[in-house]
Amino acid sequence: QVELVESGGGLVQAGGSLRLSCAASGAAFSINIMHLGWYRQAPGKQRESVVSITSGGDITYADFVKDRFTISRDDAKKAIYLQMNSLEPGDTGVYYCNALNMRNGERLWGQGLQVTVSS
């Protein structure tokens, strides 16, 4: 069984930084055919895409995080990371990593991490 396990997150003051990690467990996870990304869900709002990275390394950031957040992937470790700098109170929410299998359309979600940015 494949799972995405997230770590990081927490409470930080505005202007601070956090780093989120997401690692896949299970030998069946073929990261080279996965589009990966991070989503977030603020209280009372729908889940939204923060950033995605294709298997080829193409990256798409949401406008609201450009130049502040950086995604990276380590295929050898079956992991992705989200470095978040210059955090704002509006970045508060639960952050989920996501993996989309481009061959069969299966989508996996991490368990979610709470990120709280205080003003």
mmCIF file with all atom_site columns, N, CA and C in Angstrom, residues 39-112:
data_model
loop_
_atom_site.group_PDB
_atom_site.id
_atom_site.type_symbol
_atom_site.label_atom_id
_atom_site.label_alt_id
_atom_site.label_comp_id
_atom_site.label_asym_id
_atom_site.label_entity_id
_atom_site.label_seq_id
_atom_site.pdbx_PDB_ins_code
_atom_site.Cartn_x
_atom_site.Cartn_y
_atom_site.Cartn_z
_atom_site.occupancy
_atom_site.B_iso_or_equiv
_atom_site.pdbx_formal_charge
_atom_site.auth_seq_id
_atom_site.auth_comp_id
_atom_site.auth_asym_id
_atom_site.auth_atom_id
_atom_site.pdbx_PDB_model_num
ATOM 1   N N  . TYR A 1 39  ? -1.185  21.348 -2.119  1.00 0.00 ? 39  TYR A N  1
ATOM 2   C CA . TYR A 1 39  ? -2.439  22.066 -2.063  1.00 0.00 ? 39  TYR A CA 1
ATOM 3   C C  . TYR A 1 39  ? -2.594  22.604 -0.636  1.00 0.00 ? 39  TYR A C  1
ATOM 4   N N  . ARG A 1 40  ? -3.505  23.524 -0.491  1.00 0.00 ? 40  ARG A N  1
ATOM 5   C CA . ARG A 1 40  ? -3.811  23.993 0.847   1.00 0.00 ? 40  ARG A CA 1
ATOM 6   C C  . ARG A 1 40  ? -5.295  24.290 0.964   1.00 0.00 ? 40  ARG A C  1
ATOM 7   N N  . GLN A 1 41  ? -5.764  24.246 2.198   1.00 0.00 ? 41  GLN A N  1
ATOM 8   C CA . GLN A 1 41  ? -7.164  24.551 2.464   1.00 0.00 ? 41  GLN A CA 1
ATOM 9   C C  . GLN A 1 41  ? -7.246  25.417 3.707   1.00 0.00 ? 41  GLN A C  1
ATOM 10  N N  . ALA A 1 42  ? -7.701  26.630 3.499   1.00 0.00 ? 42  ALA A N  1
ATOM 11  C CA . ALA A 1 42  ? -7.890  27.556 4.608   1.00 0.00 ? 42  ALA A CA 1
ATOM 12  C C  . ALA A 1 42  ? -9.263  27.314 5.230   1.00 0.00 ? 42  ALA A C  1
ATOM 13  N N  . PRO A 1 43  ? -9.441  27.690 6.483   1.00 0.00 ? 43  PRO A N  1
ATOM 14  C CA . PRO A 1 43  ? -10.741 27.487 7.135   1.00 0.00 ? 43  PRO A CA 1
ATOM 15  C C  . PRO A 1 43  ? -11.874 28.122 6.343   1.00 0.00 ? 43  PRO A C  1
ATOM 16  N N  . GLY A 1 44  ? -12.895 27.341 6.073   1.00 0.00 ? 44  GLY A N  1
ATOM 17  C CA . GLY A 1 44  ? -14.056 27.856 5.364   1.00 0.00 ? 44  GLY A CA 1
ATOM 18  C C  . GLY A 1 44  ? -13.867 28.027 3.872   1.00 0.00 ? 44  GLY A C  1
ATOM 19  N N  . LYS A 1 45  ? -12.739 27.594 3.346   1.00 0.00 ? 45  LYS A N  1
ATOM 20  C CA . LYS A 1 45  ? -12.477 27.756 1.918   1.00 0.00 ? 45  LYS A CA 1
ATOM 21  C C  . LYS A 1 45  ? -12.223 26.407 1.258   1.00 0.00 ? 45  LYS A C  1
ATOM 22  N N  . GLN A 1 46  ? -12.280 26.399 -0.054  1.00 0.00 ? 46  GLN A N  1
ATOM 23  C CA . GLN A 1 46  ? -12.012 25.173 -0.790  1.00 0.00 ? 46  GLN A CA 1
ATOM 24  C C  . GLN A 1 46  ? -10.511 24.919 -0.877  1.00 0.00 ? 46  GLN A C  1
ATOM 25  N N  . ARG A 1 47  ? -10.186 23.675 -1.098  1.00 0.00 ? 47  ARG A N  1
ATOM 26  C CA . ARG A 1 47  ? -8.792  23.311 -1.288  1.00 0.00 ? 47  ARG A CA 1
ATOM 27  C C  . ARG A 1 47  ? -8.298  23.920 -2.601  1.00 0.00 ? 47  ARG A C  1
ATOM 28  N N  . GLU A 1 48  ? -7.094  24.474 -2.585  1.00 0.00 ? 48  GLU A N  1
ATOM 29  C CA . GLU A 1 48  ? -6.557  25.116 -3.776  1.00 0.00 ? 48  GLU A CA 1
ATOM 30  C C  . GLU A 1 48  ? -5.131  24.657 -4.016  1.00 0.00 ? 48  GLU A C  1
ATOM 31  N N  . SER A 1 49  ? -4.736  24.694 -5.275  1.00 0.00 ? 49  SER A N  1
ATOM 32  C CA . SER A 1 49  ? -3.385  24.303 -5.636  1.00 0.00 ? 49  SER A CA 1
ATOM 33  C C  . SER A 1 49  ? -2.411  25.411 -5.263  1.00 0.00 ? 49  SER A C  1
ATOM 34  N N  . VAL A 1 50  ? -1.306  25.021 -4.682  1.00 0.00 ? 50  VAL A N  1
ATOM 35  C CA . VAL A 1 50  ? -0.243  25.954 -4.335  1.00 0.00 ? 50  VAL A CA 1
ATOM 36  C C  . VAL A 1 50  ? 0.858   25.902 -5.394  1.00 0.00 ? 50  VAL A C  1
ATOM 37  N N  . VAL A 1 51  ? 1.268   24.691 -5.720  1.00 0.00 ? 51  VAL A N  1
ATOM 38  C CA . VAL A 1 51  ? 2.342   24.506 -6.694  1.00 0.00 ? 51  VAL A CA 1
ATOM 39  C C  . VAL A 1 51  ? 2.310   23.071 -7.175  1.00 0.00 ? 51  VAL A C  1
ATOM 40  N N  . SER A 1 52  ? 2.706   22.870 -8.407  1.00 0.00 ? 52  SER A N  1
ATOM 41  C CA . SER A 1 52  ? 2.805   21.519 -8.948  1.00 0.00 ? 52  SER A CA 1
ATOM 42  C C  . SER A 1 52  ? 4.119   21.370 -9.700  1.00 0.00 ? 52  SER A C  1
ATOM 43  N N  . ILE A 1 53  ? 4.577   20.131 -9.785  1.00 0.00 ? 53  ILE A N  1
ATOM 44  C CA . ILE A 1 53  ? 5.798   19.834 -10.535 1.00 0.00 ? 53  ILE A CA 1
ATOM 45  C C  . ILE A 1 53  ? 5.567   18.539 -11.296 1.00 0.00 ? 53  ILE A C  1
ATOM 46  N N  . THR A 1 54  ? 5.808   18.576 -12.590 1.00 0.00 ? 54  THR A N  1
ATOM 47  C CA . THR A 1 54  ? 5.573   17.400 -13.412 1.00 0.00 ? 54  THR A CA 1
ATOM 48  C C  . THR A 1 54  ? 6.742   16.421 -13.295 1.00 0.00 ? 54  THR A C  1
ATOM 49  N N  . SER A 1 55  ? 6.540   15.268 -13.864 1.00 0.00 ? 55  SER A N  1
ATOM 50  C CA . SER A 1 55  ? 7.614   14.276 -13.872 1.00 0.00 ? 55  SER A CA 1
ATOM 51  C C  . SER A 1 55  ? 8.822   14.778 -14.652 1.00 0.00 ? 55  SER A C  1
ATOM 52  N N  . GLY A 1 56  ? 8.586   15.698 -15.564 1.00 0.00 ? 56  GLY A N  1
ATOM 53  C CA . GLY A 1 56  ? 9.677   16.280 -16.339 1.00 0.00 ? 56  GLY A CA 1
ATOM 54  C C  . GLY A 1 56  ? 10.323  17.483 -15.682 1.00 0.00 ? 56  GLY A C  1
ATOM 55  N N  . GLY A 1 57  ? 9.777   17.890 -14.526 1.00 0.00 ? 57  GLY A N  1
ATOM 56  C CA . GLY A 1 57  ? 10.380  19.002 -13.800 1.00 0.00 ? 57  GLY A CA 1
ATOM 57  C C  . GLY A 1 57  ? 9.760   20.370 -14.070 1.00 0.00 ? 57  GLY A C  1
ATOM 58  N N  . ASP A 1 58  ? 8.689   20.409 -14.853 1.00 0.00 ? 58  ASP A N  1
ATOM 59  C CA . ASP A 1 58  ? 8.018   21.693 -15.081 1.00 0.00 ? 58  ASP A CA 1
ATOM 60  C C  . ASP A 1 58  ? 7.221   22.086 -13.844 1.00 0.00 ? 58  ASP A C  1
ATOM 61  N N  . ILE A 1 59  ? 7.365   23.338 -13.444 1.00 0.00 ? 59  ILE A N  1
ATOM 62  C CA . ILE A 1 59  ? 6.765   23.816 -12.198 1.00 0.00 ? 59  ILE A CA 1
ATOM 63  C C  . ILE A 1 59  ? 5.760   24.918 -12.486 1.00 0.00 ? 59  ILE A C  1
ATOM 64  N N  . THR A 1 60  ? 4.644   24.844 -11.799 1.00 0.00 ? 60  THR A N  1
ATOM 65  C CA . THR A 1 60  ? 3.619   25.880 -11.885 1.00 0.00 ? 60  THR A CA 1
ATOM 66  C C  . THR A 1 60  ? 3.252   26.334 -10.478 1.00 0.00 ? 60  THR A C  1
ATOM 67  N N  . TYR A 1 61  ? 3.459   27.593 -10.192 1.00 0.00 ? 61  TYR A N  1
ATOM 68  C CA . TYR A 1 61  ? 3.126   28.164 -8.902  1.00 0.00 ? 61  TYR A CA 1
ATOM 69  C C  . TYR A 1 61  ? 1.825   28.955 -9.005  1.00 0.00 ? 61  TYR A C  1
ATOM 70  N N  . ALA A 1 62  ? 1.045   28.922 -7.942  1.00 0.00 ? 62  ALA A N  1
ATOM 71  C CA . ALA A 1 62  ? -0.093  29.828 -7.842  1.00 0.00 ? 62  ALA A CA 1
ATOM 72  C C  . ALA A 1 62  ? 0.446   31.243 -7.718  1.00 0.00 ? 62  ALA A C  1
ATOM 73  N N  . ASP A 1 63  ? -0.308  32.195 -8.246  1.00 0.00 ? 63  ASP A N  1
ATOM 74  C CA . ASP A 1 63  ? 0.158   33.584 -8.224  1.00 0.00 ? 63  ASP A CA 1
ATOM 75  C C  . ASP A 1 63  ? 0.421   34.078 -6.807  1.00 0.00 ? 63  ASP A C  1
ATOM 76  N N  . PHE A 1 64  ? -0.348  33.578 -5.856  1.00 0.00 ? 64  PHE A N  1
ATOM 77  C CA . PHE A 1 64  ? -0.231  34.119 -4.504  1.00 0.00 ? 64  PHE A CA 1
ATOM 78  C C  . PHE A 1 64  ? 1.020   33.639 -3.762  1.00 0.00 ? 64  PHE A C  1
ATOM 79  N N  . VAL A 1 65  ? 1.789   32.703 -4.333  1.00 0.00 ? 65  VAL A N  1
ATOM 80  C CA . VAL A 1 65  ? 2.997   32.244 -3.649  1.00 0.00 ? 65  VAL A CA 1
ATOM 81  C C  . VAL A 1 65  ? 4.269   32.450 -4.471  1.00 0.00 ? 65  VAL A C  1
ATOM 82  N N  . LYS A 1 66  ? 4.118   32.996 -5.654  1.00 0.00 ? 66  LYS A N  1
ATOM 83  C CA . LYS A 1 66  ? 5.304   33.186 -6.497  1.00 0.00 ? 66  LYS A CA 1
ATOM 84  C C  . LYS A 1 66  ? 6.362   34.014 -5.779  1.00 0.00 ? 66  LYS A C  1
ATOM 85  N N  . ASP A 1 67  ? 7.598   33.584 -5.929  1.00 0.00 ? 67  ASP A N  1
ATOM 86  C CA . ASP A 1 67  ? 8.771   34.243 -5.362  1.00 0.00 ? 67  ASP A CA 1
ATOM 87  C C  . ASP A 1 67  ? 8.867   34.084 -3.851  1.00 0.00 ? 67  ASP A C  1
ATOM 88  N N  . ARG A 1 68  ? 7.918   33.372 -3.243  1.00 0.00 ? 68  ARG A N  1
ATOM 89  C CA . ARG A 1 68  ? 7.998   33.133 -1.796  1.00 0.00 ? 68  ARG A CA 1
ATOM 90  C C  . ARG A 1 68  ? 8.183   31.654 -1.500  1.00 0.00 ? 68  ARG A C  1
ATOM 91  N N  . PHE A 1 69  ? 7.549   30.796 -2.273  1.00 0.00 ? 69  PHE A N  1
ATOM 92  C CA . PHE A 1 69  ? 7.592   29.356 -2.044  1.00 0.00 ? 69  PHE A CA 1
ATOM 93  C C  . PHE A 1 69  ? 8.431   28.687 -3.136  1.00 0.00 ? 69  PHE A C  1
ATOM 94  N N  . THR A 1 70  ? 9.087   27.596 -2.765  1.00 0.00 ? 70  THR A N  1
ATOM 95  C CA . THR A 1 70  ? 9.885   26.830 -3.719  1.00 0.00 ? 70  THR A CA 1
ATOM 96  C C  . THR A 1 70  ? 9.630   25.345 -3.524  1.00 0.00 ? 70  THR A C  1
ATOM 97  N N  . ILE A 1 71  ? 9.264   24.684 -4.605  1.00 0.00 ? 71  ILE A N  1
ATOM 98  C CA . ILE A 1 71  ? 9.063   23.244 -4.560  1.00 0.00 ? 71  ILE A CA 1
ATOM 99  C C  . ILE A 1 71  ? 10.309  22.553 -5.109  1.00 0.00 ? 71  ILE A C  1
ATOM 100 N N  . SER A 1 72  ? 10.592  21.390 -4.554  1.00 0.00 ? 72  SER A N  1
ATOM 101 C CA . SER A 1 72  ? 11.671  20.572 -5.090  1.00 0.00 ? 72  SER A CA 1
ATOM 102 C C  . SER A 1 72  ? 11.278  19.114 -4.935  1.00 0.00 ? 72  SER A C  1
ATOM 103 N N  . ARG A 1 73  ? 11.894  18.270 -5.736  1.00 0.00 ? 73  ARG A N  1
ATOM 104 C CA . ARG A 1 73  ? 11.610  16.846 -5.645  1.00 0.00 ? 73  ARG A CA 1
ATOM 105 C C  . ARG A 1 73  ? 12.912  16.068 -5.651  1.00 0.00 ? 73  ARG A C  1
ATOM 106 N N  . ASP A 1 74  ? 12.913  14.998 -4.931  1.00 0.00 ? 74  ASP A N  1
ATOM 107 C CA . ASP A 1 74  ? 14.066  14.102 -4.878  1.00 0.00 ? 74  ASP A CA 1
ATOM 108 C C  . ASP A 1 74  ? 13.552  12.719 -5.242  1.00 0.00 ? 74  ASP A C  1
ATOM 109 N N  . ASP A 1 75  ? 13.720  12.359 -6.493  1.00 0.00 ? 75  ASP A N  1
ATOM 110 C CA . ASP A 1 75  ? 13.166  11.095 -6.958  1.00 0.00 ? 75  ASP A CA 1
ATOM 111 C C  . ASP A 1 75  ? 13.812  9.904  -6.261  1.00 0.00 ? 75  ASP A C  1
ATOM 112 N N  . ALA A 1 76  ? 15.070  10.018 -5.920  1.00 0.00 ? 76  ALA A N  1
ATOM 113 C CA . ALA A 1 76  ? 15.763  8.900  -5.252  1.00 0.00 ? 76  ALA A CA 1
ATOM 114 C C  . ALA A 1 76  ? 15.138  8.612  -3.889  1.00 0.00 ? 76  ALA A C  1
ATOM 115 N N  . LYS A 1 77  ? 14.648  9.656  -3.235  1.00 0.00 ? 77  LYS A N  1
ATOM 116 C CA . LYS A 1 77  ? 14.017  9.502  -1.925  1.00 0.00 ? 77  LYS A CA 1
ATOM 117 C C  . LYS A 1 77  ? 12.504  9.436  -2.027  1.00 0.00 ? 77  LYS A C  1
ATOM 118 N N  . LYS A 1 78  ? 11.981  9.524  -3.250  1.00 0.00 ? 78  LYS A N  1
ATOM 119 C CA . LYS A 1 78  ? 10.528  9.537  -3.462  1.00 0.00 ? 78  LYS A CA 1
ATOM 120 C C  . LYS A 1 78  ? 9.890   10.631 -2.597  1.00 0.00 ? 78  LYS A C  1
ATOM 121 N N  . ALA A 1 79  ? 10.431  11.809 -2.694  1.00 0.00 ? 79  ALA A N  1
ATOM 122 C CA . ALA A 1 79  ? 9.990   12.887 -1.808  1.00 0.00 ? 79  ALA A CA 1
ATOM 123 C C  . ALA A 1 79  ? 9.877   14.210 -2.541  1.00 0.00 ? 79  ALA A C  1
ATOM 124 N N  . ILE A 1 80  ? 9.023   15.057 -2.018  1.00 0.00 ? 80  ILE A N  1
ATOM 125 C CA . ILE A 1 80  ? 8.957   16.437 -2.469  1.00 0.00 ? 80  ILE A CA 1
ATOM 126 C C  . ILE A 1 80  ? 8.995   17.339 -1.246  1.00 0.00 ? 80  ILE A C  1
ATOM 127 N N  . TYR A 1 81  ? 9.394   18.562 -1.479  1.00 0.00 ? 81  TYR A N  1
ATOM 128 C CA . TYR A 1 81  ? 9.556   19.523 -0.406  1.00 0.00 ? 81  TYR A CA 1
ATOM 129 C C  . TYR A 1 81  ? 8.931   20.845 -0.815  1.00 0.00 ? 81  TYR A C  1
ATOM 130 N N  . LEU A 1 82  ? 8.528   21.607 0.171   1.00 0.00 ? 82  LEU A N  1
ATOM 131 C CA . LEU A 1 82  ? 8.003   22.940 -0.073  1.00 0.00 ? 82  LEU A CA 1
ATOM 132 C C  . LEU A 1 82  ? 8.664   23.883 0.916   1.00 0.00 ? 82  LEU A C  1
ATOM 133 N N  . GLN A 1 83  ? 9.535   24.721 0.396   1.00 0.00 ? 83  GLN A N  1
ATOM 134 C CA . GLN A 1 83  ? 10.171  25.747 1.211   1.00 0.00 ? 83  GLN A CA 1
ATOM 135 C C  . GLN A 1 83  ? 9.305   27.003 1.131   1.00 0.00 ? 83  GLN A C  1
ATOM 136 N N  . MET A 1 84  ? 8.835   27.454 2.272   1.00 0.00 ? 84  MET A N  1
ATOM 137 C CA . MET A 1 84  ? 7.937   28.599 2.320   1.00 0.00 ? 84  MET A CA 1
ATOM 138 C C  . MET A 1 84  ? 8.618   29.729 3.069   1.00 0.00 ? 84  MET A C  1
ATOM 139 N N  . ASN A 1 85  ? 8.849   30.829 2.378   1.00 0.00 ? 85  ASN A N  1
ATOM 140 C CA . ASN A 1 85  ? 9.480   32.004 2.973   1.00 0.00 ? 85  ASN A CA 1
ATOM 141 C C  . ASN A 1 85  ? 8.505   33.173 2.968   1.00 0.00 ? 85  ASN A C  1
ATOM 142 N N  . SER A 1 86  ? 8.825   34.178 3.737   1.00 0.00 ? 86  SER A N  1
ATOM 143 C CA . SER A 1 86  ? 7.997   35.394 3.811   1.00 0.00 ? 86  SER A CA 1
ATOM 144 C C  . SER A 1 86  ? 6.532   35.040 4.026   1.00 0.00 ? 86  SER A C  1
ATOM 145 N N  . LEU A 1 87  ? 6.289   34.172 4.975   1.00 0.00 ? 87  LEU A N  1
ATOM 146 C CA . LEU A 1 87  ? 4.923   33.721 5.215   1.00 0.00 ? 87  LEU A CA 1
ATOM 147 C C  . LEU A 1 87  ? 4.035   34.847 5.706   1.00 0.00 ? 87  LEU A C  1
ATOM 148 N N  . GLU A 1 88  ? 2.778   34.762 5.303   1.00 0.00 ? 88  GLU A N  1
ATOM 149 C CA . GLU A 1 88  ? 1.778   35.769 5.640   1.00 0.00 ? 88  GLU A CA 1
ATOM 150 C C  . GLU A 1 88  ? 0.620   35.087 6.362   1.00 0.00 ? 88  GLU A C  1
ATOM 151 N N  . PRO A 1 89  ? -0.138  35.836 7.155   1.00 0.00 ? 89  PRO A N  1
ATOM 152 C CA . PRO A 1 89  ? -1.296  35.221 7.827   1.00 0.00 ? 89  PRO A CA 1
ATOM 153 C C  . PRO A 1 89  ? -2.249  34.536 6.848   1.00 0.00 ? 89  PRO A C  1
ATOM 154 N N  . GLY A 1 90  ? -2.341  35.060 5.643   1.00 0.00 ? 90  GLY A N  1
ATOM 155 C CA . GLY A 1 90  ? -3.200  34.454 4.624   1.00 0.00 ? 90  GLY A CA 1
ATOM 156 C C  . GLY A 1 90  ? -2.726  33.092 4.150   1.00 0.00 ? 90  GLY A C  1
ATOM 157 N N  . ASP A 1 91  ? -1.519  32.702 4.529   1.00 0.00 ? 91  ASP A N  1
ATOM 158 C CA . ASP A 1 91  ? -1.017  31.379 4.158   1.00 0.00 ? 91  ASP A CA 1
ATOM 159 C C  . ASP A 1 91  ? -1.459  30.308 5.154   1.00 0.00 ? 91  ASP A C  1
ATOM 160 N N  . THR A 1 92  ? -2.143  30.712 6.183   1.00 0.00 ? 92  THR A N  1
ATOM 161 C CA . THR A 1 92  ? -2.624  29.763 7.188   1.00 0.00 ? 92  THR A CA 1
ATOM 162 C C  . THR A 1 92  ? -3.596  28.764 6.583   1.00 0.00 ? 92  THR A C  1
ATOM 163 N N  . GLY A 1 93  ? -3.421  27.515 6.934   1.00 0.00 ? 93  GLY A N  1
ATOM 164 C CA . GLY A 1 93  ? -4.310  26.473 6.449   1.00 0.00 ? 93  GLY A CA 1
ATOM 165 C C  . GLY A 1 93  ? -3.691  25.110 6.614   1.00 0.00 ? 93  GLY A C  1
ATOM 166 N N  . VAL A 1 94  ? -4.382  24.118 6.101   1.00 0.00 ? 94  VAL A N  1
ATOM 167 C CA . VAL A 1 94  ? -3.859  22.751 6.097   1.00 0.00 ? 94  VAL A CA 1
ATOM 168 C C  . VAL A 1 94  ? -3.254  22.490 4.725   1.00 0.00 ? 94  VAL A C  1
ATOM 169 N N  . TYR A 1 95  ? -2.032  22.049 4.723   1.00 0.00 ? 95  TYR A N  1
ATOM 170 C CA . TYR A 1 95  ? -1.302  21.807 3.482   1.00 0.00 ? 95  TYR A CA 1
ATOM 171 C C  . TYR A 1 95  ? -1.236  20.308 3.204   1.00 0.00 ? 95  TYR A C  1
ATOM 172 N N  . TYR A 1 96  ? -1.546  19.950 1.968   1.00 0.00 ? 96  TYR A N  1
ATOM 173 C CA . TYR A 1 96  ? -1.574  18.551 1.558   1.00 0.00 ? 96  TYR A CA 1
ATOM 174 C C  . TYR A 1 96  ? -0.624  18.334 0.381   1.00 0.00 ? 96  TYR A C  1
ATOM 175 N N  . CYS A 1 97  ? 0.173   17.289 0.451   1.00 0.00 ? 97  CYS A N  1
ATOM 176 C CA . CYS A 1 97  ? 0.917   16.926 -0.747  1.00 0.00 ? 97  CYS A CA 1
ATOM 177 C C  . CYS A 1 97  ? 0.052   15.984 -1.582  1.00 0.00 ? 97  CYS A C  1
ATOM 178 N N  . ASN A 1 98  ? 0.329   15.951 -2.847  1.00 0.00 ? 98  ASN A N  1
ATOM 179 C CA . ASN A 1 98  ? -0.512  15.228 -3.796  1.00 0.00 ? 98  ASN A CA 1
ATOM 180 C C  . ASN A 1 98  ? 0.342   14.567 -4.855  1.00 0.00 ? 98  ASN A C  1
ATOM 181 N N  . ALA A 1 99  ? -0.046  13.385 -5.254  1.00 0.00 ? 99  ALA A N  1
ATOM 182 C CA . ALA A 1 99  ? 0.641   12.691 -6.336  1.00 0.00 ? 99  ALA A CA 1
ATOM 183 C C  . ALA A 1 99  ? -0.392  12.166 -7.313  1.00 0.00 ? 99  ALA A C  1
ATOM 184 N N  . LEU A 1 100 ? -0.214  12.497 -8.565  1.00 0.00 ? 100 LEU A N  1
ATOM 185 C CA . LEU A 1 100 ? -1.116  12.044 -9.627  1.00 0.00 ? 100 LEU A CA 1
ATOM 186 C C  . LEU A 1 100 ? -0.364  11.094 -10.543 1.00 0.00 ? 100 LEU A C  1
ATOM 187 N N  . ASN A 1 101 ? -0.839  9.849  -10.598 1.00 0.00 ? 101 ASN A N  1
ATOM 188 C CA . ASN A 1 101 ? -0.244  8.853  -11.484 1.00 0.00 ? 101 ASN A CA 1
ATOM 189 C C  . ASN A 1 101 ? -0.701  9.130  -12.906 1.00 0.00 ? 101 ASN A C  1
ATOM 190 N N  . MET A 1 102 ? 0.242   9.489  -13.766 1.00 0.00 ? 102 MET A N  1
ATOM 191 C CA . MET A 1 102 ? -0.110  9.888  -15.120 1.00 0.00 ? 102 MET A CA 1
ATOM 192 C C  . MET A 1 102 ? -0.486  8.699  -16.003 1.00 0.00 ? 102 MET A C  1
ATOM 193 N N  . ARG A 1 103 ? -0.277  7.494  -15.539 1.00 0.00 ? 103 ARG A N  1
ATOM 194 C CA . ARG A 1 103 ? -0.637  6.321  -16.337 1.00 0.00 ? 103 ARG A CA 1
ATOM 195 C C  . ARG A 1 103 ? -2.054  5.862  -16.054 1.00 0.00 ? 103 ARG A C  1
ATOM 196 N N  . ASN A 1 104 ? -2.442  5.849  -14.783 1.00 0.00 ? 104 ASN A N  1
ATOM 197 C CA . ASN A 1 104 ? -3.772  5.321  -14.472 1.00 0.00 ? 104 ASN A CA 1
ATOM 198 C C  . ASN A 1 104 ? -4.709  6.339  -13.834 1.00 0.00 ? 104 ASN A C  1
ATOM 199 N N  . GLY A 1 105 ? -4.229  7.577  -13.644 1.00 0.00 ? 105 GLY A N  1
ATOM 200 C CA . GLY A 1 105 ? -5.083  8.627  -13.102 1.00 0.00 ? 105 GLY A CA 1
ATOM 201 C C  . GLY A 1 105 ? -5.298  8.559  -11.604 1.00 0.00 ? 105 GLY A C  1
ATOM 202 N N  . GLU A 1 106 ? -4.653  7.626  -10.933 1.00 0.00 ? 106 GLU A N  1
ATOM 203 C CA . GLU A 1 106 ? -4.838  7.520  -9.487  1.00 0.00 ? 106 GLU A CA 1
ATOM 204 C C  . GLU A 1 106 ? -4.208  8.721  -8.795  1.00 0.00 ? 106 GLU A C  1
ATOM 205 N N  . ARG A 1 107 ? -4.945  9.244  -7.826  1.00 0.00 ? 107 ARG A N  1
ATOM 206 C CA . ARG A 1 107 ? -4.456  10.409 -7.087  1.00 0.00 ? 107 ARG A CA 1
ATOM 207 C C  . ARG A 1 107 ? -4.321  10.036 -5.617  1.00 0.00 ? 107 ARG A C  1
ATOM 208 N N  . LEU A 1 108 ? -3.181  10.405 -5.059  1.00 0.00 ? 108 LEU A N  1
ATOM 209 C CA . LEU A 1 108 ? -2.909  10.156 -3.644  1.00 0.00 ? 108 LEU A CA 1
ATOM 210 C C  . LEU A 1 108 ? -2.769  11.476 -2.909  1.00 0.00 ? 108 LEU A C  1
ATOM 211 N N  . TRP A 1 109 ? -3.188  11.475 -1.649  1.00 0.00 ? 109 TRP A N  1
ATOM 212 C CA . TRP A 1 109 ? -3.070  12.655 -0.804  1.00 0.00 ? 109 TRP A CA 1
ATOM 213 C C  . TRP A 1 109 ? -2.309  12.319 0.471   1.00 0.00 ? 109 TRP A C  1
ATOM 214 N N  . GLY A 1 110 ? -1.536  13.291 0.938   1.00 0.00 ? 110 GLY A N  1
ATOM 215 C CA . GLY A 1 110 ? -0.936  13.169 2.250   1.00 0.00 ? 110 GLY A CA 1
ATOM 216 C C  . GLY A 1 110 ? -1.978  13.425 3.326   1.00 0.00 ? 110 GLY A C  1
ATOM 217 N N  . GLN A 1 111 ? -1.561  13.264 4.566   1.00 0.00 ? 111 GLN A N  1
ATOM 218 C CA . GLN A 1 111 ? -2.513  13.371 5.675   1.00 0.00 ? 111 GLN A CA 1
ATOM 219 C C  . GLN A 1 111 ? -2.868  14.807 6.014   1.00 0.00 ? 111 GLN A C  1
ATOM 220 N N  . GLY A 1 112 ? -2.075  15.750 5.519   1.00 0.00 ? 112 GLY A N  1
ATOM 221 C CA . GLY A 1 112 ? -2.336  17.160 5.802   1.00 0.00 ? 112 GLY A CA 1
ATOM 222 C C  . GLY A 1 112 ? -1.505  17.671 6.963   1.00 0.00 ? 112 GLY A C  1
#
